């Protein structure tokens, strides 16, 4: 039985690779139709300009606010003992479809070059009315790539309520142990209020997400000064009613119809200045010492100013597992910062290969005000280069709705999602496309 199962997985793997190759060829063929004027519209962002003055770096500072322990204990006492990721995955009630079962329309969200080597589409009924957000994995959480008994992908979604601020936010925990069967279930993101006697839903698009040690770090869109929220993955609470409400309700606790809710344990506040930089996309960089949290802001293509990129150090204090490194006043300062000419940045990675003198920065940029596809750039203090595709060398080869980037170091893969597609490709293939 084990041999037959393995052969089935191999056959499905070959079919998936063939489907992805066919999709990539079809999309590449479509890319050849892009006009020469479109091919040059993705302006070169130039070199990274270091930011070194106090006036420039102070705008990147965040201030930590911890949710009081008694608040969290009060919630647990009222809702029941928290559960961890393994318990959530054991109750997975949804399944992603592999690329062979996705529609041509869904697969239009995949990048043309470099092409995805793994791709899945979400349950249509489950994601109807929800907008995709950031992605992270257990490859961020732990260097061996697992958490508990599982390899895990975490995908964020926001209820589409027609406003820029967005509706309720949730995260879907995906069991990635078997690449031919990705089951998942979701938990509502919440913020404790009223001394822990209640909670409210986090109402914002989740623009960036990193799972580091036992913490899930989540960035939010413009709305208030709290720009980064922290969740503890072993503190998932079970809802006691399927009501569409959120928080304490007559007879129990509701999570907008979800079975689980994840209460925040901390948040980080922007400085009260006009030039404060709100972190949009974030990712983990394990090639620094200590590990660091990389961030970029989102600047619109019609906004006449550069985009800032920076990194925060992550704490090595065993009493602050998974949290950024702050000073005694709770201030979190950037340890490296740059300006770039790139606009509409949807995802950011920073990685320094072994033996290299400096890190490369990878930015995926949405189509912005232009129709069609986005671009993928590698940038440093000496220049920038984009991936190209089609007979005319178009730079618009990435997904139009460029999303967050998450590097799974143990497998060498970069994960992202766009539209209804969750996909991965080797970092090596990105580097090859940029050489």
Coordinates of C-alpha atoms in Angstrom, one line a residue:
X1 CA 0.0 0.0 0.0
X2 CA 2.8 2.4 0.8
X3 CA 4.5 1.7 -2.5
X4 CA 1.2 2.2 -4.5
X5 CA 0.7 5.5 -2.6
X6 CA 4.2 6.7 -3.4
X7 CA 3.7 5.8 -7.1
X8 CA 0.4 7.7 -7.1
X9 CA 2.1 10.8 -5.6
X10 CA 4.9 10.6 -8.2
X11 CA 2.4 10.4 -11.0
X12 CA 0.4 13.3 -9.6
X13 CA 3.7 15.2 -9.1
X14 CA 4.6 14.6 -12.8
X15 CA 1.1 15.7 -13.8
X16 CA 1.4 18.8 -11.7
X17 CA 4.8 19.7 -13.2
X18 CA 3.4 19.2 -16.7
X19 CA 0.3 21.4 -15.9
X20 CA 2.5 24.1 -14.5
X21 CA 4.9 23.9 -17.4
X22 CA 1.9 24.2 -19.8
X23 CA 0.5 27.1 -17.9
X24 CA 3.9 28.8 -17.9
X25 CA 4.3 28.3 -21.7
X26 CA 0.8 29.7 -22.3
X27 CA 1.4 32.7 -20.2
X28 CA 4.8 33.2 -21.8
X29 CA 3.1 33.1 -25.2
X30 CA 0.7 35.8 -23.9
X31 CA 3.6 37.8 -22.7
X32 CA 5.0 38.0 -26.2
X33 CA 2.0 40.1 -27.1
X34 CA 3.0 42.9 -24.7
X35 CA 3.9 46.0 -26.6
X36 CA 7.3 47.5 -26.5
X37 CA 6.0 50.5 -24.7
X38 CA 4.6 48.3 -22.0
X39 CA 7.9 46.5 -21.7
X40 CA 9.7 49.6 -20.6
X41 CA 7.0 51.1 -18.4
X42 CA 8.4 49.4 -15.3
X43 CA 10.9 52.0 -14.5
X44 CA 14.3 51.0 -13.1
X45 CA 14.3 51.8 -9.4
X46 CA 18.0 52.5 -9.4
X47 CA 20.3 51.8 -6.5
X48 CA 19.5 51.5 -2.9
X49 CA 20.3 54.7 -1.0
X50 CA 21.3 54.2 2.6
X51 CA 19.5 56.1 5.3
X52 CA 21.8 57.1 8.1
X53 CA 20.7 60.3 9.7
X54 CA 18.7 60.3 13.0
X55 CA 15.9 62.3 11.3
X56 CA 15.5 59.5 8.6
X57 CA 15.7 56.5 10.9
X58 CA 13.5 57.9 13.7
X59 CA 10.6 57.7 11.3
X60 CA 11.1 53.9 11.3
X61 CA 10.9 53.5 15.1
X62 CA 8.0 51.5 16.6
X63 CA 7.0 51.3 20.3
X64 CA 6.0 48.1 21.9
X65 CA 2.7 47.6 23.8
X66 CA 2.2 44.3 25.4
X67 CA -1.3 43.0 26.2
X68 CA -1.3 42.5 30.0
X69 CA -0.9 38.8 31.0
X70 CA -4.0 39.0 33.3
X71 CA -6.1 40.0 30.2
X72 CA -5.0 36.9 28.3
X73 CA -5.5 34.7 31.4
X74 CA -9.0 36.0 31.8
X75 CA -9.9 35.1 28.3
X76 CA -8.5 31.6 28.7
X77 CA -10.3 31.2 31.9
X78 CA -13.6 32.2 30.2
X79 CA -13.1 30.4 26.9
X80 CA -11.2 27.3 28.0
X81 CA -7.6 26.1 27.7
X82 CA -5.9 27.4 24.5
X83 CA -4.8 24.9 21.9
X84 CA -1.8 24.8 19.5
X85 CA -1.2 24.5 15.8
X86 CA -1.3 20.7 15.8
X87 CA -4.8 20.7 17.3
X88 CA -6.0 23.2 14.7
X89 CA -4.5 21.2 11.8
X90 CA -6.0 18.0 13.1
X91 CA -9.5 19.6 12.6
X92 CA -8.8 20.8 9.0
X93 CA -12.1 20.9 7.2
X94 CA -11.0 22.4 3.8
X95 CA -8.7 21.4 1.0
X96 CA -6.7 23.4 -1.5
X97 CA -6.9 22.2 -5.1
X98 CA -3.6 21.5 -6.9
X99 CA -2.8 23.4 -10.1
X100 CA -4.1 20.6 -12.4
X101 CA -7.6 21.2 -11.0
X102 CA -7.4 25.1 -11.0
X103 CA -9.1 27.0 -13.8
X104 CA -7.2 28.9 -16.5
X105 CA -8.6 32.1 -15.1
X106 CA -7.2 31.2 -11.6
X107 CA -3.8 30.3 -13.1
X108 CA -3.5 33.7 -14.7
X109 CA -2.4 35.0 -11.3
X110 CA 0.8 32.8 -11.5
X111 CA 4.0 34.5 -12.5
X112 CA 5.3 34.0 -16.1
X113 CA 9.0 34.0 -15.4
X114 CA 10.4 32.5 -13.3
X115 CA 7.5 30.0 -13.2
X116 CA 6.0 28.4 -10.1
X117 CA 7.0 24.8 -9.5
X118 CA 4.2 24.2 -7.0
X119 CA 0.8 25.9 -7.1
X120 CA -2.6 25.5 -5.5
X121 CA -5.9 27.3 -5.5
X122 CA -8.2 27.9 -2.6
X123 CA -11.6 26.5 -1.9
X124 CA -13.9 28.9 -3.8
X125 CA -16.8 28.6 -1.4
X126 CA -14.6 29.3 1.6
X127 CA -12.8 32.3 0.1
X128 CA -15.7 34.0 -1.6
X129 CA -15.9 37.6 -0.3
X130 CA -12.4 37.4 1.1
X131 CA -9.2 39.1 -0.2
X132 CA -5.9 37.3 -0.1
X133 CA -3.1 38.8 2.1
X134 CA 0.4 37.7 3.3
X135 CA 1.9 34.3 3.6
X136 CA 4.4 32.7 6.0
X137 CA 5.5 29.2 6.8
X138 CA 6.9 26.9 9.5
X139 CA 10.2 27.4 7.6
X140 CA 10.2 30.9 9.2
X141 CA 9.2 29.5 12.6
X142 CA 12.0 27.0 13.0
X143 CA 15.1 26.3 11.0
X144 CA 14.2 22.6 10.6
X145 CA 11.0 23.7 8.8
X146 CA 8.5 22.1 11.1
X147 CA 6.3 23.1 14.0
X148 CA 5.2 20.3 16.2
X149 CA 4.4 17.4 14.1
X150 CA 3.8 19.3 10.9
X151 CA 5.1 21.4 8.0
X152 CA 2.8 24.4 7.9
X153 CA 1.9 27.2 5.6
X154 CA -0.1 30.2 7.0
X155 CA -2.1 32.4 4.7
X156 CA -3.9 35.6 5.7
X157 CA -7.3 36.8 4.4
X158 CA -9.4 39.9 4.9
X159 CA -13.2 40.2 4.5
X160 CA -13.9 42.4 1.5
X161 CA -16.3 45.0 2.9
X162 CA -15.7 47.6 0.2
X163 CA -13.5 49.9 2.3
X164 CA -9.7 50.6 2.2
X165 CA -9.5 49.6 5.9
X166 CA -10.9 46.2 5.2
X167 CA -13.2 44.0 7.2
X168 CA -12.3 41.1 9.6
X169 CA -9.0 39.4 9.2
X170 CA -8.2 35.7 9.5
X171 CA -5.3 33.3 9.0
X172 CA -5.6 29.8 7.4
X173 CA -3.3 27.1 8.8
X174 CA -2.4 24.7 6.0
X175 CA -1.1 21.2 6.7
X176 CA 1.8 21.0 4.2
X177 CA 3.1 17.5 5.1
X178 CA 1.6 15.9 2.0
X179 CA 2.1 18.1 -1.1
X180 CA -0.7 16.2 -2.9
X181 CA -3.2 17.0 -0.2
X182 CA -3.1 20.4 1.6
X183 CA -5.9 20.5 4.2
X184 CA -6.5 23.7 6.2
X185 CA -8.7 25.5 8.6
X186 CA -8.9 29.1 9.7
X187 CA -8.8 31.2 12.8
X188 CA -10.1 34.8 13.2
X189 CA -7.5 37.4 14.3
X190 CA -8.6 39.3 17.3
X191 CA -7.5 42.0 19.8
X192 CA -8.4 41.6 23.6
X193 CA -10.4 44.6 25.0
X194 CA -12.2 45.5 28.3
X195 CA -9.4 44.0 30.5
X196 CA -9.7 40.6 28.7
X197 CA -13.4 40.3 29.3
X198 CA -14.0 40.5 25.5
X199 CA -12.2 40.8 22.2
X200 CA -12.7 42.6 18.9
X201 CA -11.8 41.4 15.4
X202 CA -8.7 42.8 13.8
X203 CA -10.3 44.8 10.9
X204 CA -7.6 45.4 8.4
X205 CA -5.9 43.9 5.3
X206 CA -2.9 41.8 6.5
X207 CA -0.1 43.2 4.3
X208 CA 2.8 41.2 5.7
X209 CA 3.3 38.2 8.0
X210 CA 6.2 36.4 9.6
X211 CA 6.0 33.3 11.8
X212 CA 9.1 33.5 14.1
X213 CA 9.5 30.9 16.9
X214 CA 6.2 30.9 18.7
X215 CA 5.0 34.3 17.4
X216 CA 3.0 35.3 14.3
X217 CA 3.9 38.9 13.4
X218 CA 1.3 40.7 11.3
X219 CA 1.4 44.1 9.6
X220 CA -1.8 46.0 8.9
X221 CA -2.9 48.7 6.4
X222 CA -3.5 52.3 7.3
X223 CA -6.1 52.9 9.9
X224 CA -4.6 53.6 13.2
X225 CA -1.0 53.9 14.6
X226 CA -0.8 50.3 15.6
X227 CA 1.1 49.0 12.6
X228 CA 2.3 45.6 13.7
X229 CA 0.4 43.0 15.8
X230 CA 1.9 39.9 17.4
X231 CA 0.0 36.6 18.0
X232 CA 1.1 33.5 19.9
X233 CA 0.5 30.3 17.9
X234 CA 0.1 28.2 21.1
X235 CA -2.7 30.5 22.3
X236 CA -5.5 29.6 19.8
X237 CA -8.9 29.8 21.5
X238 CA -11.9 27.7 20.5
X239 CA -15.1 29.6 19.7
X240 CA -18.1 28.2 21.5
X241 CA -20.7 29.3 18.9
X242 CA -20.9 29.6 15.1
X243 CA -22.6 33.0 15.3
X244 CA -21.5 35.6 12.8
X245 CA -20.7 38.1 15.6
X246 CA -17.3 38.6 17.2
X247 CA -16.5 38.4 20.9
X248 CA -18.7 37.6 23.9
X249 CA -22.2 36.8 22.9
X250 CA -25.2 35.4 24.8
X251 CA -24.3 31.8 25.6
X252 CA -20.6 31.9 24.7
X253 CA -17.9 33.3 22.4
X254 CA -18.1 33.9 18.7
X255 CA -15.4 34.3 16.0
X256 CA -17.3 35.5 13.0
X257 CA -18.5 32.0 12.1
X258 CA -15.0 30.4 12.6
X259 CA -14.2 27.7 15.0
X260 CA -11.0 29.3 16.3
X261 CA -9.9 32.8 17.3
X262 CA -6.3 34.0 17.9
X263 CA -6.0 37.0 20.4
X264 CA -3.1 39.4 20.0
X265 CA -0.4 39.4 22.7
X266 CA 1.3 42.7 21.7
X267 CA 1.3 45.5 19.2
X268 CA 3.8 48.1 17.9
X269 CA 2.9 51.7 17.4
X270 CA 4.1 54.2 14.8
X271 CA 5.7 57.5 15.9
X272 CA 3.2 60.4 15.9
X273 CA 4.9 62.2 13.0
X274 CA 3.8 62.9 9.4
X275 CA 6.8 61.0 8.0
X276 CA 6.3 57.8 10.0
X277 CA 7.0 54.7 7.9
X278 CA 4.2 52.1 8.2
X279 CA 5.7 48.6 7.5
X280 CA 3.7 47.0 4.7
X281 CA 5.4 43.8 3.5
X282 CA 7.7 42.0 6.0
X283 CA 9.8 38.8 5.8
X284 CA 12.4 37.0 7.9
X285 CA 16.1 37.1 7.1
X286 CA 18.1 34.4 8.8
X287 CA 21.3 35.4 7.0
X288 CA 21.9 38.2 9.6
X289 CA 23.1 38.0 13.2
X290 CA 20.8 38.1 15.0
X291 CA 17.9 37.1 12.7
X292 CA 16.1 40.2 11.5
X293 CA 12.7 41.3 10.4
X294 CA 12.8 43.0 6.9
X295 CA 10.2 45.6 6.1
X296 CA 9.0 47.8 3.2
X297 CA 6.4 50.4 3.0
X298 CA 3.8 50.6 0.2
X299 CA 4.1 53.8 -1.8
X300 CA 1.6 54.4 -4.7
X301 CA 2.9 54.7 -8.2
X302 CA 1.5 58.3 -8.5
X303 CA 3.1 59.4 -5.1
X304 CA 6.2 61.4 -5.8
X305 CA 8.5 60.1 -3.1
X306 CA 10.8 57.1 -2.7
X307 CA 9.9 53.9 -0.8
X308 CA 11.8 53.0 2.4
X309 CA 13.2 49.5 3.1
X310 CA 14.6 48.6 6.5
X311 CA 15.3 45.8 9.0
X312 CA 14.6 45.4 12.7
X313 CA 16.6 43.0 14.9
X314 CA 14.8 40.1 16.5
X315 CA 15.4 39.4 20.2
X316 CA 17.8 36.7 21.5
X317 CA 16.4 37.0 25.0
X318 CA 14.8 33.7 26.0
X319 CA 12.1 35.6 27.9
X320 CA 11.2 37.4 24.6
X321 CA 10.8 34.4 22.2
X322 CA 9.7 35.5 18.8
X323 CA 9.6 39.2 19.5
X324 CA 11.7 42.1 18.0
X325 CA 14.5 43.4 20.1
X326 CA 13.5 46.6 22.0
X327 CA 15.3 48.9 24.4
X328 CA 14.3 49.4 28.0
X329 CA 11.7 51.9 27.0
X330 CA 10.1 49.4 24.6
X331 CA 11.4 51.2 21.5
X332 CA 12.2 49.2 18.3
X333 CA 14.7 50.8 16.1
X334 CA 15.8 49.9 12.6
X335 CA 19.4 48.7 12.3
X336 CA 19.6 49.2 8.5
X337 CA 17.6 51.3 6.1
X338 CA 17.4 52.4 2.5
X339 CA 15.4 54.3 0.0
X340 CA 14.4 52.9 -3.4
X341 CA 12.7 54.2 -6.5
X342 CA 10.4 51.2 -6.6
X343 CA 6.7 51.9 -6.0
X344 CA 3.8 49.6 -5.3
X345 CA 6.0 47.1 -3.4
X346 CA 3.9 44.1 -2.4
X347 CA 6.6 41.8 -1.1
X348 CA 10.2 42.1 0.1
X349 CA 13.0 39.6 0.8
X350 CA 16.6 40.2 1.9
X351 CA 19.1 37.4 1.8
X352 CA 22.9 37.2 1.9
X353 CA 24.2 34.1 0.3
X354 CA 27.1 32.3 2.2
X355 CA 30.3 34.1 1.5
X356 CA 28.7 37.2 -0.1
X357 CA 29.8 40.6 1.1
X358 CA 26.3 42.0 1.3
X359 CA 22.6 41.0 1.1
X360 CA 20.5 41.1 -2.0
X361 CA 17.0 42.7 -1.7
X362 CA 14.2 41.2 -3.8
X363 CA 11.0 43.3 -4.4
X364 CA 7.9 42.3 -6.1
X365 CA 5.8 45.2 -7.4
X366 CA 2.2 45.2 -8.3
X367 CA 1.0 46.5 -11.7
X368 CA -0.3 49.6 -9.9
X369 CA -2.0 52.0 -12.2
X370 CA -1.1 49.8 -15.2
X371 CA -3.1 46.8 -16.4
X372 CA -1.6 43.4 -16.5
X373 CA 1.4 42.0 -14.6
X374 CA 3.7 43.2 -11.9
X375 CA 7.5 43.0 -11.8
X376 CA 10.2 41.3 -9.7
X377 CA 13.4 43.1 -9.0
X378 CA 16.7 42.4 -7.3
X379 CA 18.3 45.5 -5.9
X380 CA 21.4 46.6 -3.9
X381 CA 23.6 49.7 -3.5
X382 CA 25.1 49.2 -6.9
X383 CA 22.0 48.7 -9.1
X384 CA 18.8 46.8 -9.9
X385 CA 17.7 44.1 -12.3
X386 CA 14.3 42.8 -13.2
X387 CA 13.2 39.4 -14.5
X388 CA 12.3 39.5 -18.2
X389 CA 9.9 37.4 -20.4
X390 CA 8.4 37.4 -23.9
X391 CA 10.1 38.1 -27.2
X392 CA 10.4 41.8 -26.5
X393 CA 12.0 41.4 -23.1
X394 CA 9.1 42.7 -21.0
X395 CA 9.8 43.2 -17.3
X396 CA 6.1 42.6 -16.5
X397 CA 6.5 38.9 -15.7
X398 CA 5.3 38.6 -12.1
X399 CA 1.7 38.4 -10.8
X400 CA -0.3 41.5 -11.2
X401 CA -1.4 41.5 -7.5
X402 CA 2.1 41.1 -6.2
X403 CA 1.9 39.6 -2.7
X404 CA 4.2 39.0 0.2
X405 CA 7.3 36.8 -0.2
X406 CA 8.4 34.2 2.3
X407 CA 11.7 32.2 2.0
X408 CA 11.6 28.7 3.3
X409 CA 15.4 28.2 3.9
X410 CA 15.4 24.4 4.4
X411 CA 13.7 23.8 1.0
X412 CA 15.1 26.8 -0.8
X413 CA 11.6 27.8 -1.9
X414 CA 10.0 31.2 -1.9
X415 CA 6.2 31.2 -1.2
X416 CA 3.7 33.8 -2.2
X417 CA 0.1 34.1 -3.2
X418 CA -1.9 36.2 -5.7
X419 CA -5.6 36.1 -6.4
X420 CA -6.8 32.6 -5.6
X421 CA -3.4 31.0 -6.2
X422 CA -0.9 29.9 -3.5
X423 CA 2.5 29.1 -5.1
X424 CA 6.2 28.4 -4.6
X425 CA 9.3 28.5 -6.6
X426 CA 13.0 28.0 -5.8
X427 CA 15.0 31.1 -4.9
X428 CA 17.7 29.7 -7.2
X429 CA 15.3 30.0 -10.1
X430 CA 14.7 33.7 -9.2
X431 CA 18.5 34.3 -9.0
X432 CA 19.0 32.5 -12.4
X433 CA 16.3 34.6 -14.0
X434 CA 18.1 37.8 -12.7
X435 CA 21.6 36.8 -13.8

